[in-house]
XYZ file of C-alpha atoms in Angstrom:
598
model
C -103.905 38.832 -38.123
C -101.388 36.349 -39.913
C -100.122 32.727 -38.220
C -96.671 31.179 -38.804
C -96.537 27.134 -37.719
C -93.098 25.956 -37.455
C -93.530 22.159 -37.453
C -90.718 19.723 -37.164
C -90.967 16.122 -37.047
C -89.165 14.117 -34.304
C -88.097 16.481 -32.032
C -86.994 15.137 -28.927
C -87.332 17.737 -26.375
C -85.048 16.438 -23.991
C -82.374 17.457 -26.850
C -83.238 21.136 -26.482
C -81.751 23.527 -23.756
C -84.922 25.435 -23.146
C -85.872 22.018 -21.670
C -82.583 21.635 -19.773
C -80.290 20.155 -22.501
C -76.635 20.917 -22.179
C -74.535 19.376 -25.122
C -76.955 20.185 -27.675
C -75.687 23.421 -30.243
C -79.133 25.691 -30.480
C -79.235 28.618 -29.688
C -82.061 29.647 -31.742
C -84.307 27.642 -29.591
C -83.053 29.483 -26.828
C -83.602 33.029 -28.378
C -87.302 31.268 -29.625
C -87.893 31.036 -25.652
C -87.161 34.515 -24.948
C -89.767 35.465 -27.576
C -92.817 33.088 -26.577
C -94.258 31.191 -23.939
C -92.593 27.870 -23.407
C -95.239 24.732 -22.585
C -93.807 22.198 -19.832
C -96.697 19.564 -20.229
C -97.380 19.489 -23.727
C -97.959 15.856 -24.655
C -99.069 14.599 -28.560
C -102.476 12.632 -28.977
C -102.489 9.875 -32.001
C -98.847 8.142 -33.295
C -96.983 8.480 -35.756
C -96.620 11.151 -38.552
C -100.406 11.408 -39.777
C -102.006 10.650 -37.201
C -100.752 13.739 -35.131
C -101.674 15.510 -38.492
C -104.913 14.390 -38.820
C -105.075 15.734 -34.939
C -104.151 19.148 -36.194
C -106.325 19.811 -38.672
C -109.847 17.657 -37.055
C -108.950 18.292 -33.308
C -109.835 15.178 -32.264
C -108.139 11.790 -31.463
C -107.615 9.297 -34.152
C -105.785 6.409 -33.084
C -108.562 4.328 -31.193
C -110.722 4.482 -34.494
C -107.645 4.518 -37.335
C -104.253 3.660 -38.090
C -102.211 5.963 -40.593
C -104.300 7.148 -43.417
C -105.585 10.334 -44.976
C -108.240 12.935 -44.057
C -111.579 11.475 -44.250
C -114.826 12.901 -46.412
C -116.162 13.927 -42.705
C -113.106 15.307 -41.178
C -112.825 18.942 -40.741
C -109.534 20.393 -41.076
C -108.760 23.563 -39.777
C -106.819 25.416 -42.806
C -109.892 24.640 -45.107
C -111.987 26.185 -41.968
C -109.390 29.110 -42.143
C -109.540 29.214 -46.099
C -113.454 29.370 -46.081
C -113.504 32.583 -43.670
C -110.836 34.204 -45.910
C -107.626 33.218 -44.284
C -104.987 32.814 -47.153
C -103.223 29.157 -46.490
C -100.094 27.965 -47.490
C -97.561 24.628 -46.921
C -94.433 24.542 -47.676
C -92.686 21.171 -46.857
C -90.173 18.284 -47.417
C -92.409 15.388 -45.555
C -92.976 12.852 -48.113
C -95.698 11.029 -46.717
C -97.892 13.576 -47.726
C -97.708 12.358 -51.389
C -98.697 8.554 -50.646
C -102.037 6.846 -50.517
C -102.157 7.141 -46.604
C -101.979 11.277 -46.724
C -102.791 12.213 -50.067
C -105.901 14.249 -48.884
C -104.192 16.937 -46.355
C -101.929 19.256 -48.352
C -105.030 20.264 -50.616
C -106.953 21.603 -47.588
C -104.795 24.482 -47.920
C -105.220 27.161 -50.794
C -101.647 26.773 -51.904
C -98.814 24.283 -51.091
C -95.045 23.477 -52.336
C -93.249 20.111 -51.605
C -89.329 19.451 -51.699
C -88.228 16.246 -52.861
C -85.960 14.102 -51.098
C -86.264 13.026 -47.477
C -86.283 9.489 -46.187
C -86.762 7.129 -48.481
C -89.035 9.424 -51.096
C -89.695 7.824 -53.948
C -87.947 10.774 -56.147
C -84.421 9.571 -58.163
C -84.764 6.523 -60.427
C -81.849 4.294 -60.865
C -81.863 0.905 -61.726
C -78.481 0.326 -60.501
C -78.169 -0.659 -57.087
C -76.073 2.002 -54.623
C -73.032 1.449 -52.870
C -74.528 0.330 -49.548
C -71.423 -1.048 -48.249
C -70.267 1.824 -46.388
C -72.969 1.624 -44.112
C -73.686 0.022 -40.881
C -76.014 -3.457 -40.868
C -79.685 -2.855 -40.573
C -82.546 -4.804 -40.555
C -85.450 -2.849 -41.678
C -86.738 -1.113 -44.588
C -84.300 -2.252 -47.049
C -85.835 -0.634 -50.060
C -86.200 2.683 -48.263
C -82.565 2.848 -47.692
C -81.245 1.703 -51.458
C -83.652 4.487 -52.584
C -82.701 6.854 -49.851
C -78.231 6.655 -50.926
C -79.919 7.170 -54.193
C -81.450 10.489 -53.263
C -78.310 11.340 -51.206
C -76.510 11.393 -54.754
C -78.267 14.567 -55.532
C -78.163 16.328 -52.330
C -74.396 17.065 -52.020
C -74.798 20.487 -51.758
C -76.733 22.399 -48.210
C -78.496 24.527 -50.599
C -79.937 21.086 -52.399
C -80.995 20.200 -48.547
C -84.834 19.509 -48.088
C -85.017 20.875 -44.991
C -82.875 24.157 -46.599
C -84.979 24.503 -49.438
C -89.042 24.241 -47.614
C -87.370 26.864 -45.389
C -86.214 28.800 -47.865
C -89.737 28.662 -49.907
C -91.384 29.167 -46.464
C -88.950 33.027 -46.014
C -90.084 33.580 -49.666
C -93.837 33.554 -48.964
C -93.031 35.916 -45.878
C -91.280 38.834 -48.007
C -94.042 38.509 -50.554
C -96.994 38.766 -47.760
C -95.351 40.152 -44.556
C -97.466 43.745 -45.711
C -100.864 41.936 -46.082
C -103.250 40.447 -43.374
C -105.106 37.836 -43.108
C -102.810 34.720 -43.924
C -101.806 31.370 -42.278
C -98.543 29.422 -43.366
C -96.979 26.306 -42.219
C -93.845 25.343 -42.229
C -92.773 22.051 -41.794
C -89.971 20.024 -42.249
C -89.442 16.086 -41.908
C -86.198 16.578 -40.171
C -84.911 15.976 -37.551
C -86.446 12.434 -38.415
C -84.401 9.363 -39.148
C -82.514 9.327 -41.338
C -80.462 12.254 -39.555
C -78.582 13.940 -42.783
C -77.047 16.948 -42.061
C -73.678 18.645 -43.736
C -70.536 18.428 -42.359
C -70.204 21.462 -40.830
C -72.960 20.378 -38.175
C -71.230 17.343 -37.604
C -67.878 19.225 -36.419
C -70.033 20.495 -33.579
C -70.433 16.506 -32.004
C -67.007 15.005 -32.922
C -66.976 11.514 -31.326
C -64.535 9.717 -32.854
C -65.872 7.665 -34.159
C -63.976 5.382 -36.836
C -67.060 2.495 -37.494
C -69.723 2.576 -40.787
C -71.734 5.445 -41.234
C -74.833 5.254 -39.213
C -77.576 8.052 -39.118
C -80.533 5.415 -39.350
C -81.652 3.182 -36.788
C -83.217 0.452 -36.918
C -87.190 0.535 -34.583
C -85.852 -2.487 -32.346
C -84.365 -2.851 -28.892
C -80.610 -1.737 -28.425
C -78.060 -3.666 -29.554
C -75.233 -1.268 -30.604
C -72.383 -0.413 -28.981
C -71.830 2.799 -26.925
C -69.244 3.975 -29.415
C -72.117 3.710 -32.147
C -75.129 4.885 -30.051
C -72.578 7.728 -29.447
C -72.295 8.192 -32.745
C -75.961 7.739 -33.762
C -76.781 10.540 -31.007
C -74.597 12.834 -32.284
C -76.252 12.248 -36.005
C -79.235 13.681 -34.747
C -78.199 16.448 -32.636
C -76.089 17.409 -35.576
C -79.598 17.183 -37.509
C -81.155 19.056 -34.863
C -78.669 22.065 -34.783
C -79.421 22.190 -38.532
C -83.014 22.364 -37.827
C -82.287 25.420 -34.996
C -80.429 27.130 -37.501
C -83.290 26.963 -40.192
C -85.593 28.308 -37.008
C -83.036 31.317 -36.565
C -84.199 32.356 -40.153
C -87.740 32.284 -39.457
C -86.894 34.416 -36.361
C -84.612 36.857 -38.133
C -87.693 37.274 -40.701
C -89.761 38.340 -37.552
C -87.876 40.848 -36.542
C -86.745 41.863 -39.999
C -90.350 42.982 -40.540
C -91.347 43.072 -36.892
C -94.166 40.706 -37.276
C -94.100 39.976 -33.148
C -96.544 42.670 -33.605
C -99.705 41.142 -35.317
C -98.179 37.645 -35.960
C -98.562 34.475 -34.053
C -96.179 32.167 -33.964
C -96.032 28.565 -33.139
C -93.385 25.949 -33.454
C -94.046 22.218 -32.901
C -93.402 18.717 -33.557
C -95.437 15.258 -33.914
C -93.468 13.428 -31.391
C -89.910 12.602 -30.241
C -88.264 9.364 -30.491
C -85.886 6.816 -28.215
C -82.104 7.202 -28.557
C -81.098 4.201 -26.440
C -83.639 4.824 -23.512
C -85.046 2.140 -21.859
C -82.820 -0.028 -23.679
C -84.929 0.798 -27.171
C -84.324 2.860 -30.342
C -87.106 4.295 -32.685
C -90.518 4.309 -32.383
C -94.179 2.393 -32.588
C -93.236 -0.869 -31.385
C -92.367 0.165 -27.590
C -95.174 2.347 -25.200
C -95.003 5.911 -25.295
C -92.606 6.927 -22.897
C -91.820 10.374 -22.121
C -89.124 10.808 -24.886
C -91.593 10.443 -27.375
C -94.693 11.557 -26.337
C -93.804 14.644 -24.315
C -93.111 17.275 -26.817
C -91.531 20.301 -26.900
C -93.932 23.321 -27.672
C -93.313 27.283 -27.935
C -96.426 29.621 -28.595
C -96.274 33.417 -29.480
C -99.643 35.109 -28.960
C -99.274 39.187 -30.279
C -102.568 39.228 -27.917
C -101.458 38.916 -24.815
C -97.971 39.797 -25.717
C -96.822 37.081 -23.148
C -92.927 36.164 -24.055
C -90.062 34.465 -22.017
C -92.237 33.058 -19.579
C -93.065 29.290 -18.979
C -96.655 27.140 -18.526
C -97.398 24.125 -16.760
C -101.119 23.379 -18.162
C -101.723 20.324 -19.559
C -101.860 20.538 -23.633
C -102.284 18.361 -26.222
C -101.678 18.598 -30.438
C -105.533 18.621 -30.549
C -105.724 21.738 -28.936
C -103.726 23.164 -31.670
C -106.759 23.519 -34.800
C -108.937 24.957 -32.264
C -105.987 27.892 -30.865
C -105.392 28.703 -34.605
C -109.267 28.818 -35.497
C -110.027 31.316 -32.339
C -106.889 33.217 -33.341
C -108.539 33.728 -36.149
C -112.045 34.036 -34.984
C -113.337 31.344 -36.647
C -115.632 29.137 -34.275
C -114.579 25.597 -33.929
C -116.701 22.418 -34.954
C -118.779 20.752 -32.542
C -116.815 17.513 -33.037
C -113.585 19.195 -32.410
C -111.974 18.061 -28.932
C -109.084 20.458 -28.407
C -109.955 23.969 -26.415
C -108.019 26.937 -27.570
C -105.181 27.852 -25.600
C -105.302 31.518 -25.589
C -105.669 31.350 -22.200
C -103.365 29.050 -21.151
C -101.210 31.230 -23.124
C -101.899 34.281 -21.283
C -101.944 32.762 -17.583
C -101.583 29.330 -17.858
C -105.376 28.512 -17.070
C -105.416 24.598 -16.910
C -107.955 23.576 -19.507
C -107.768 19.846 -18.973
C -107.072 17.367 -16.320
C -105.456 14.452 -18.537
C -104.097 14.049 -21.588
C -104.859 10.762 -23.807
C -102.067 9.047 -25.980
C -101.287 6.233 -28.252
C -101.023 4.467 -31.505
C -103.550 2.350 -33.264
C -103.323 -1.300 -31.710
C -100.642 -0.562 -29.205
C -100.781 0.600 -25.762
C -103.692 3.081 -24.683
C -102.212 5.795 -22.176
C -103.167 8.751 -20.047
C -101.610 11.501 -18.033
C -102.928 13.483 -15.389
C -98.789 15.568 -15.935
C -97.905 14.034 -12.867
C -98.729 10.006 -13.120
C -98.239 8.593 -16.371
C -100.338 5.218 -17.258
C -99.888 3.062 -20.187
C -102.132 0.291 -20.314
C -101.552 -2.825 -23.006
C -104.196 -5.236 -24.179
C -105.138 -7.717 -21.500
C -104.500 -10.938 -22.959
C -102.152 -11.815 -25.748
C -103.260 -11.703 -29.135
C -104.404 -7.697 -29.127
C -107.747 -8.677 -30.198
C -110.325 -7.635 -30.917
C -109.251 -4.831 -33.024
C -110.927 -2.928 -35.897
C -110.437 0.443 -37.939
C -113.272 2.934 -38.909
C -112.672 4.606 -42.409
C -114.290 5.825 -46.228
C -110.737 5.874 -46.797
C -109.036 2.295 -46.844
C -105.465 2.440 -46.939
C -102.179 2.305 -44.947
C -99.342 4.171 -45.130
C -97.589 3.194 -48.403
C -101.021 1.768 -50.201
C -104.533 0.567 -50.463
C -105.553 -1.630 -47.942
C -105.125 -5.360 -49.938
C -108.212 -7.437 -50.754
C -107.476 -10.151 -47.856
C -108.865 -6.503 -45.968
C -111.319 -5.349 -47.457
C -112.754 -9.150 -48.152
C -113.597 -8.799 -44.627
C -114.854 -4.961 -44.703
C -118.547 -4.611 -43.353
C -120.758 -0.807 -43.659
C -121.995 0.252 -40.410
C -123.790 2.591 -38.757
C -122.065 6.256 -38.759
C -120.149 7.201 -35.699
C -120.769 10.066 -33.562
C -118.262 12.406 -35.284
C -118.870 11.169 -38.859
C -121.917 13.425 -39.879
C -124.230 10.801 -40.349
C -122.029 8.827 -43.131
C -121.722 4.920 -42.458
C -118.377 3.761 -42.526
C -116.296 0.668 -43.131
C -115.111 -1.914 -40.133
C -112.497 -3.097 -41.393
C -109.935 -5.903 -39.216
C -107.294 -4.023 -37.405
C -103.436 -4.767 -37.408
C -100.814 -3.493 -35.026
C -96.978 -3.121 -35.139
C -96.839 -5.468 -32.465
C -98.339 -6.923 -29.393
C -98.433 -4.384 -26.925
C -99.508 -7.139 -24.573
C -95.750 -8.106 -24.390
C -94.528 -5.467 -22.585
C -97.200 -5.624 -19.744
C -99.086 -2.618 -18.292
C -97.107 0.076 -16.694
C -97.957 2.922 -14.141
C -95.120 5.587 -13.433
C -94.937 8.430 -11.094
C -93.191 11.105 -13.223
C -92.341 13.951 -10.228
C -90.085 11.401 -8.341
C -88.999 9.060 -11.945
C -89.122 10.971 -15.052
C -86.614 9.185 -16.756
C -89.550 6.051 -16.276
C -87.473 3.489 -14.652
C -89.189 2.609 -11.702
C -92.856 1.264 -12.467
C -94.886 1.387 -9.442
C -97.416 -1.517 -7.722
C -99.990 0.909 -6.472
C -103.500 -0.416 -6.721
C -105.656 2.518 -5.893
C -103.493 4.958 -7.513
C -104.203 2.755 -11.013
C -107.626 2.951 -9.917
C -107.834 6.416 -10.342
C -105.753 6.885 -13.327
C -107.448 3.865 -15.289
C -110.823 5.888 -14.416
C -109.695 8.667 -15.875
C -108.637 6.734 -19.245
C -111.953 5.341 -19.283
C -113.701 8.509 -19.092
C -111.372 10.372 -21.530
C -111.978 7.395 -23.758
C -115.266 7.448 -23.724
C -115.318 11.306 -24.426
C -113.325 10.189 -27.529
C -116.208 8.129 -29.034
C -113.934 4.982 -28.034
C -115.263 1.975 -30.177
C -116.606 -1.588 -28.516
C -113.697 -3.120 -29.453
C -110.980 -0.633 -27.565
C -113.093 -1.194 -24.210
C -112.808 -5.640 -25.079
C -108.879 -5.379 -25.516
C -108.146 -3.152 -23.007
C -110.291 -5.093 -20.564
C -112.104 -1.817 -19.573
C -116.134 -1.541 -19.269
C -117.878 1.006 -21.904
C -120.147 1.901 -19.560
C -120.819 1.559 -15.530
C -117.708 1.570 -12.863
C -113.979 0.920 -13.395
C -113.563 -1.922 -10.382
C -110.971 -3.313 -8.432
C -111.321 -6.195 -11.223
C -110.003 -4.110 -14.190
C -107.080 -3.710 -12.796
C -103.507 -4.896 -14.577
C -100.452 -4.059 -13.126
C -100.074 -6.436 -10.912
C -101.239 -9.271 -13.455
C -99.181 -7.889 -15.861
C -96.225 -7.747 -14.253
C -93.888 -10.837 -15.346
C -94.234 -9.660 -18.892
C -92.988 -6.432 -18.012
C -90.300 -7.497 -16.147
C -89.558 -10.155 -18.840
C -89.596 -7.310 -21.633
C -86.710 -5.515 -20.392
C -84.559 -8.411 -21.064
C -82.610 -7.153 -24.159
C -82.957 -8.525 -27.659
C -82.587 -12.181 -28.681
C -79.350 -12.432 -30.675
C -79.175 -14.357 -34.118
C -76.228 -16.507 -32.797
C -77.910 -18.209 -30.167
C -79.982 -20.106 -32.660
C -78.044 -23.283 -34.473
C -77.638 -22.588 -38.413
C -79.104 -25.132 -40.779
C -80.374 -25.231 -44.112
C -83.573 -23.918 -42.656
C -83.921 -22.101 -39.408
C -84.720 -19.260 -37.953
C -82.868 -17.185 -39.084
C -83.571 -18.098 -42.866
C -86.288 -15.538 -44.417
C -89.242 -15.625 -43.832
C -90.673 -15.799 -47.919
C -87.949 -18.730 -47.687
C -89.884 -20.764 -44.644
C -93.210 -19.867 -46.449
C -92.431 -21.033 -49.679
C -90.696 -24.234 -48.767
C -94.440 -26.605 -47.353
C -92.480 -28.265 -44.666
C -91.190 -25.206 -43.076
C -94.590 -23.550 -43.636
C -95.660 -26.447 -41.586
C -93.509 -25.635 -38.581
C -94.147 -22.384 -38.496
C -97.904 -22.353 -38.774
C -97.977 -24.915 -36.009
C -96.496 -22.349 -33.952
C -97.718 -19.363 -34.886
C -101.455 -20.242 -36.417
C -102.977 -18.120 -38.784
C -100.882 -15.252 -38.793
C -98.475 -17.004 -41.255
C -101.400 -16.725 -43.729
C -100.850 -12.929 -44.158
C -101.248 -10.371 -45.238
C -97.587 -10.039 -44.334
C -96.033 -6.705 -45.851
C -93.360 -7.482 -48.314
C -91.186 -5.733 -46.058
C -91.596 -8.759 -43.053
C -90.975 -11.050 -46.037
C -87.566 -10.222 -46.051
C -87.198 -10.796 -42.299
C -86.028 -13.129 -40.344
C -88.181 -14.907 -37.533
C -85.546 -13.537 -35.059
C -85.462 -10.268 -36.363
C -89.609 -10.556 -36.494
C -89.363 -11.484 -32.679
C -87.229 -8.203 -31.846
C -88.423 -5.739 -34.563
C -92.517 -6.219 -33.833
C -92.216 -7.329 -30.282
C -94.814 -9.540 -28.772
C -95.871 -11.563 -31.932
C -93.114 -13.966 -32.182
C -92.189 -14.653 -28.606
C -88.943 -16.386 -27.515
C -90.813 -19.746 -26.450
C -92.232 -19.167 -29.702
C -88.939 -19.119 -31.378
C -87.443 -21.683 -29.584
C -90.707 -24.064 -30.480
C -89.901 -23.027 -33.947
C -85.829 -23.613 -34.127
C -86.714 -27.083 -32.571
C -89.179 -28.455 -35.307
C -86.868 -26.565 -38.221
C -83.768 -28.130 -37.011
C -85.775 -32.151 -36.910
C -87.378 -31.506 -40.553
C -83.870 -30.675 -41.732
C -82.443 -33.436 -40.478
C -85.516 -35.376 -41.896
C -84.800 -33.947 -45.378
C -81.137 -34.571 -44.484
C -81.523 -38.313 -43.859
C -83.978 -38.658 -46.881
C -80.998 -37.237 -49.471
């Protein structure tokens, strides 16, 4: 028996024609449906990149216990699992974030792994000079991730020097070595077609748009504010990115039937999540709830079992069901703390396995589907408190959490699913405030596009007892049940209801972005930095008064650069607009203080 994963990262699904996409160049997804069985309610579990990871390897949830980090010392991970009953595992892949502090412990679960340099902003060419950045279209965020990723792009001029190219191309290599043995898994993943969407020229001749502005393949996370000429533009990036990615797929299916491995060879191709283009008014990810164009991802299983191909299932799935599928594949028997079921026969006759699916990111909105009613519930007060992670591990994405963190750090008693290690509570910090955006119930059948939230008490009943019980499945901690305003144990009433409470704020939240120019320039303001505000005591004043504590860190280096305005847009919720307007008013009267005082 031998197992190829595909994995891609960011793949919207609603870009693909198997799922009814019409201007989109990929065929090879098309000829990939023909081949395997094509999942219509296939939804991902814990946001962003490592978290869906962690998901695949453990099979359980992670994001109501952790943020991004790395595989903990009581995690199991299914390629170890798989490499312990004499699988042979190999990675090949261009996703960076494996090589930082927050996923350093993943790629060595497999026996044997190979990483291409490149994507994003990897931290690969050094040049002290800054690049020419003045081609390129304004942004707002992640300033040194762009300098260092037009310093990468300087050595990438060629397709063959591609990422994405060359982890494909070391992923075809270990098939013509192995494609006569048994007994092996590999995975194949790719970072594309993630932001930013860098693709040759010959896959941009297949979306000409005319379009005559700066280059832009790299939005900013932050409600739309470009024009349709650029978000045009920006769309056509990615599907050009995508069609790249289809073609790199066609190899992988050319390799199958080059050495006919449909016949003992399962084959799976996947991604973490999707992302927002524009819809509902938004671009990006992790700031705004899970809608449908992220969280409902595309998914295409080959089973040489059942030999099922060209045919399409509507059970509910979910990426934790993935470790378990490729450890029964296998026959290796899952871990008791696993929560995915394999889907062999889902795959073979679409037996429904699960009636809801449970979604989210660390801090932000907890959701649930039952594939019919979608319900994303946000904290219910302002403030997203309380809020707590659960690790051996401590750090974030790009580094070790700081000492303000850990200062605070307490041991406690082991969790269900740690195998009787204590672990650290450590204070827990969100993107935003999820509260901002209100709680939202949707009925997808009759508004899949989610632009219609419905008022329906008894139907949020229902769906907020079936988060509760899927939550507490999960080994939920205290503090998830507090913020959401849920019980941990006994009834979900009348009186945990949101919707209707919630509803100015979500009305309110659709309101656009605040724009820079409405705010009156002055020596400080703000629009001024925010490193500038903090270092200057007056300002610090004004702002603190505001905004309390949270001025007192620890604020990333990367919000240091902001502005309060692009704060209030980029991580919606913490810096509201009464908030900013409180602010402007006491900036503008100390500078005319200062003013008056010389």
């Amino acid at each position: 028996m031998k197992l190829v994963v595909v994995m891609f990262d960011t793949l919207n699904r609603q870009f693909l024609p198997p799922y009814g996409a019409r201007d989109v160049h990929a065929p090879q997804f098309e000829r990939l449906a023909k081949h395997a069985v094509t999942f219509d309610r296939s939804y991902g579990g814990s946001m962003p990149c490592m978290p869906t990871r962690r998901e695949m390897h453990t099979g359980r949830l992670n994001f109501l216990h952790r943020g991004w980090g790395p595989l903990e010392p009581f995690d199991d991970s299914v390629p170890e699992m798989l490499g312990e009953h004499g699988v042979t595992t190999h990675l090949v892949t261009d996703h960076q974030h494996y090589w930082l502090d927050g996923g350093a412990t993943y790629h060595p679960r497999f026996d044997t792994f190979e990483f291409f340099r490149g994507q994003e902003g990897d931290e690969w060419k050094g040049q002290v000079a800054d690049p020419d950045l003045s081609g390129i279209r304004p942004f707002a965020s992640n300033h040194a991730l762009r300098r260092q990723d037009q310093v990468n792009r300087q050595h990438l001029r060629d397709e063959a020097d591609h990422p994405q190219r060359r982890t494909f191309d070391a992923g075809l290599e270990f098939i013509e070595t192995n494609a006569n043995d048994d007994d092996w898994f590999l995975q194949i993943e790719t970072f594309d077609p993630h932001e930013p969407f860098f693709s040759g020229e010959r896959f941009h001749r297949l979306y000409d748009t005319a379009y005559e502005g700066p280059e832009y393949d790299w939005p900013d996370y932050a409600p739309r504010s470009e024009s349709d000429e650029e978000l045009a533009h920006l769309r056509a990036r990615y599907s050009a990115l995508l069609s790249m990615c289809d073609e790199s797929l066609g190899r992988v299916l050319d390799a199958f039937d080059r050495h006919d491995l449909w016949r003992d060879t399962m084959l799976v191709v996947c991604t973490d999540h999707g992302l927002l283009l524009g819809e509902h008014d938004w671009l990006g990810k992790n700031v705004p709830p899970y809608y449908e164009e992220t969280i409902h991802t595309p998914l295409f299983i080959w089973d040489p079992r059942s030999g099922v191909q060209g045919e399409r299932r509507d059970a509910l799935v979910q990426m934790i069901d993935l470790g378990p599928t490729m450890l029964e594949y296998f026959g290796v028997e899952p871990r008791a703390d696993m929560q995915g079921v394999p889907l062999v026969d889902a795959i073979a006759n679409d037996t429904e396995h699960r009636d809801g699916a449970l979604f989210g990111i660390f801090g932000g909105h907890v959701n649930v589907t039952d594939g019919r009613y979608a319900y994303l519930r946000a904290p219910v007060q302002a403030g997203n408190a309380p809020l707590a992670e659960y690790t051996l591990m401590p750090t974030f994405m790009r580094g070790r959490m700081p000492a303000e963190v850990l200062r605070e750090a307490e041991l406690v008693e082991p969790l269900p699913f740690t195998k009787g290690m204590p672990v650290l509570r450590v204070p827990g910090y969100a993107y935003a405030d999820p509260h901002a955006f209100g709680t939202m119930l949707f009925d997808l059948s009759t508004d899949p596009a989610q632009e219609h939230p419905l008022r329906d008490a008894e139907l949020e009943l229902r769906m907020a007892r079936l988060m509760t019980r899927l939550m507490r499945a999960a080994d939920a901690p205290p503090e998830q049940f507090d913020r959401l305003g849920l019980p941990a144990a006994g009834e979900v009433e009348a009186r945990h209801l949101l919707v209707e409470a919630h509803w100015p704020q979500l009305m309110s939240a659709r309101s656009g972005p605040i724009v820079a120019d409405e705010f009156a320039g002055s020596c400080y303001s703000v629009n001024t930095p925010i490193a500038e505000l903090l270092a200057h005591p007056p300002a610090k004043r004004v702002v603190r008064g505001v905004l309390g504590p949270m001025v007192d860190g620890p604020l990333p280096p990367e919000a240091l650069e902001l502005s309060l305005v692009q704060v209030a847009n980029l991580a919606f919720g913490l810096v509201s607009r009464p908030a900013l307007d409180e602010i402007a008013k006491g900036l503008t009267e100390l500078d005319s203080e200062e003013s008056a005082a010389g």
